[in-house]
Coordinates of C-alpha atoms in Angstrom, one line a residue:
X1 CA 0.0 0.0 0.0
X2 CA 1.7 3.0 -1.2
X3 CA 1.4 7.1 -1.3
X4 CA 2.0 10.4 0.1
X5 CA 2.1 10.6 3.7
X6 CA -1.2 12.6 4.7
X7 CA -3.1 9.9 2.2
X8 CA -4.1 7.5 4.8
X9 CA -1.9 4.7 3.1
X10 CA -0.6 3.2 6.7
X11 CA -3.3 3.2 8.6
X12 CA -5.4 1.4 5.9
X13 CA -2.5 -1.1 6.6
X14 CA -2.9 -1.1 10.0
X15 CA -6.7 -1.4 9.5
X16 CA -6.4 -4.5 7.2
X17 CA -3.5 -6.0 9.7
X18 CA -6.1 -5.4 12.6
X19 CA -9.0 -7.4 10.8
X20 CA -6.8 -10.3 9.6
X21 CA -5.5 -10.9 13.5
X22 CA -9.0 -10.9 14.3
X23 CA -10.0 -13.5 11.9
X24 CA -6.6 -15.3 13.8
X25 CA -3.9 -15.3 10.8
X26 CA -0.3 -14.4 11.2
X27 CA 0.2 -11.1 10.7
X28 CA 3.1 -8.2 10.1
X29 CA 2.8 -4.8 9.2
X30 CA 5.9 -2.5 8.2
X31 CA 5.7 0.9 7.7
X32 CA 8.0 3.2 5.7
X33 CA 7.9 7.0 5.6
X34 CA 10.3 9.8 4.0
X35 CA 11.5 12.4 6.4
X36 CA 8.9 14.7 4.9
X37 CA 5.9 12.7 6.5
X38 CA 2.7 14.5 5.1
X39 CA 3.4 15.0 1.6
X40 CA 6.5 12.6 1.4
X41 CA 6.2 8.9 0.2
X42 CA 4.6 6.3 2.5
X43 CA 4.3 2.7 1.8
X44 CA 3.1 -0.2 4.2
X45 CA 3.7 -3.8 3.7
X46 CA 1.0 -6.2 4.8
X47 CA 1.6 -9.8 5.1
X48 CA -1.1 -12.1 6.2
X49 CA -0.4 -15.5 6.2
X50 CA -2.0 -18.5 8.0
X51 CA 1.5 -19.5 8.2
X52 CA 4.0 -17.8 11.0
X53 CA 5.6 -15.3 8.8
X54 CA 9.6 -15.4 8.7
X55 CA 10.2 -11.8 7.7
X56 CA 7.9 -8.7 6.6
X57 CA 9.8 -8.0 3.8
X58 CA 8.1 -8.6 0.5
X59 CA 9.9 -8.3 -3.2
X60 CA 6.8 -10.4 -5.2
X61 CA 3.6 -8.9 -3.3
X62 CA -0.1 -10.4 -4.1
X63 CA -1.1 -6.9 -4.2
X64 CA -0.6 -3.3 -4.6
X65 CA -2.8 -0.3 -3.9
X66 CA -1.1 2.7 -5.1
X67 CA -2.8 6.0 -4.0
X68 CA -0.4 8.0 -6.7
X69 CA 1.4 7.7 -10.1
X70 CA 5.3 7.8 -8.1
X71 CA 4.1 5.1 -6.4
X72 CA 2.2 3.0 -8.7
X73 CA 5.7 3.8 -11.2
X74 CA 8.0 2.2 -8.3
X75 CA 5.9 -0.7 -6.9
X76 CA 3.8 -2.1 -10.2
X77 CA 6.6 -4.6 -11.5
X78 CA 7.1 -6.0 -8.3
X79 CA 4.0 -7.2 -8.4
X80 CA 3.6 -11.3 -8.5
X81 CA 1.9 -12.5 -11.7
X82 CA -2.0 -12.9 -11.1
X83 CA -1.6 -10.9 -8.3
X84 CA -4.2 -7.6 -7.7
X85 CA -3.3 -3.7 -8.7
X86 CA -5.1 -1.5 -6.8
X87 CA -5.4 2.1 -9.1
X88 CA -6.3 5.2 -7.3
X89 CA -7.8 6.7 -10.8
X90 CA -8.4 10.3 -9.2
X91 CA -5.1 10.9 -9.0
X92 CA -3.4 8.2 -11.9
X93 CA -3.9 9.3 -15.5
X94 CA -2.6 6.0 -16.8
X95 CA -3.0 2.8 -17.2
X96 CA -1.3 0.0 -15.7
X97 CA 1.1 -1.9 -17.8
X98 CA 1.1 -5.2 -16.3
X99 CA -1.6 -7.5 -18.3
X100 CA -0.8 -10.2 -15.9
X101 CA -2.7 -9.0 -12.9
X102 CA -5.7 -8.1 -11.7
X103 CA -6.6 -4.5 -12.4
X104 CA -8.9 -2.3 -10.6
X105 CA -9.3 1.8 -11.3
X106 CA -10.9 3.6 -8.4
X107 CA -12.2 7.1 -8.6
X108 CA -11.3 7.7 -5.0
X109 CA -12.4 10.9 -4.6
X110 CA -15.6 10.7 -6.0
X111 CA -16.7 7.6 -4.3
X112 CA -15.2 9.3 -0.7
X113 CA -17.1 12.5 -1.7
X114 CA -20.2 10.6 -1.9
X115 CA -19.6 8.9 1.3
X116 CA -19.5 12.3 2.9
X117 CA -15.6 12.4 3.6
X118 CA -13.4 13.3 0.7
X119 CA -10.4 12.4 3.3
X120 CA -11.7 8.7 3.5
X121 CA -10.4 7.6 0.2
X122 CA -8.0 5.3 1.4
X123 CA -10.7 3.4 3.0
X124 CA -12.5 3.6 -0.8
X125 CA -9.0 1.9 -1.7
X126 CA -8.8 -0.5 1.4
X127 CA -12.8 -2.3 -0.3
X128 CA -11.7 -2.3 -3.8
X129 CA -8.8 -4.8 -3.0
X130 CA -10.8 -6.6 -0.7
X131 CA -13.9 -7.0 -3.3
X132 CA -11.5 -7.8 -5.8
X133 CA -9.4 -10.2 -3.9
X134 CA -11.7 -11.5 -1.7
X135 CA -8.6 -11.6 1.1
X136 CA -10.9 -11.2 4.5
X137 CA -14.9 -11.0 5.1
X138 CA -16.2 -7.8 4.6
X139 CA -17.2 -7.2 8.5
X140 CA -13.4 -7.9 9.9
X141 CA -12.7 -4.6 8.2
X142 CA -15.5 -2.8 9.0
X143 CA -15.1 -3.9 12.3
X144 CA -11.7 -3.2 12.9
X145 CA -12.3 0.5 11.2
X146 CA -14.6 0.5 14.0
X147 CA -11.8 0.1 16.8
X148 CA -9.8 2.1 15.2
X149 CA -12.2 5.4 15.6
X150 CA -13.3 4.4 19.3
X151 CA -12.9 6.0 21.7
X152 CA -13.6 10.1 21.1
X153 CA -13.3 9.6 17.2
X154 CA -16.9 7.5 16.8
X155 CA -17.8 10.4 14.5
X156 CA -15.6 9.1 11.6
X157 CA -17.0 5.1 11.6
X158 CA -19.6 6.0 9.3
X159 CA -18.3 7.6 6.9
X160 CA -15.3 5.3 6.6
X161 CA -17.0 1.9 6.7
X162 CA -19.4 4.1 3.7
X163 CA -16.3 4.4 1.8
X164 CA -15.0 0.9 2.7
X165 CA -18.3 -0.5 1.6
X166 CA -18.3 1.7 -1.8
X167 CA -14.8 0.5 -2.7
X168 CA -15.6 -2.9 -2.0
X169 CA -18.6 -2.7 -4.6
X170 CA -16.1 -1.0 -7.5
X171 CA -13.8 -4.4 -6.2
X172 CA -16.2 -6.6 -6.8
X173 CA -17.5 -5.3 -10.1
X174 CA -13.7 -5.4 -11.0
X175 CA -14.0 -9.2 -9.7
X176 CA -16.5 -10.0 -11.4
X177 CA -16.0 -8.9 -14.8
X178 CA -12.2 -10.6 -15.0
X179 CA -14.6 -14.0 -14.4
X180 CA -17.2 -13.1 -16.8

């Protein structure tokens, strides 16, 4: 998972990390940030695993969800073949170049709009890949979204399970025309 610092990128991460330990698989999460922090480059690696998982380094990930072209341009290749490319289409003009993966365009921004929070769109991202990858249930996520606004932040569970549960529909429209 991969943008500029500000765009939400890690604690999607930590959202998706939350909800697999939940369902009781292994788990790692790694963050990485530039110096610049909001505005800079920010990537998390996720691995989830029922396996215990020997390092959380990754150089062939299942997936990528790239909030931005610099970071779609860095991580796309690494990508594993039949893996899942998450596109953040609000802010990425092009397409991806990999015809070996799974390849879902989000219009972020419009979907978060519609939500009611513009600043949710890496929650939009966070249901695209998991209606087009089918990695966890549905209510893991939405309820580990929901611990992660507790306690004097309730205001913000609704409108980022909405934009969870929109992305998940674009992911599962994505899912279901690669099978049709």
């Amino acid at each position: 998972m991969a943008g500029f610092g500000g765009q939400g990128m890690l604690l999607a991460g930590k959202v998706l990390a939350q909800a697999a330990m939940s369902e009781g698989l292994q788990v790692s999460w790694l963050p990485s940030y530039g110096p610049e922090m909001r505005g800079g480059t920010a990537n998390v690696i996720v691995c989830i695993s029922k396996e215990p998982i020997a390092s959380p380094l990754v150089s062939r990930p299942d997936a990528l969800l790239a909030m931005n072209l610099p970071s779609l341009d860095r991580f796309e290749a690494n990508v594993a073949p039949g893996g899942t490319i998450v596109v953040n289409a609000t802010l990425v003009s092009r397409e991806g170049t990999r015809d070996d993966c799974r390849a879902v365009r989000v219009d972020t921004r419009a979907l978060a709009q519609a939500t009611g929070s513009e600043r949710a769109a890496n929650f939009v991202m966070l249901g695209a890949f998991v209606g087009a990858s089918g990695v966890l249930p549905p209510g893991a996520i939405e309820a580990a979204i929901a611990d992660e606004f507790r306690e004097g932040k309730e205001k913000h569970i609704g409108t980022n399970v909405a934009a969870f549960r929109a992305g998940l529909e674009e992911g599962r429209k994505a899912a279901s025309e690669v099978h049709a």
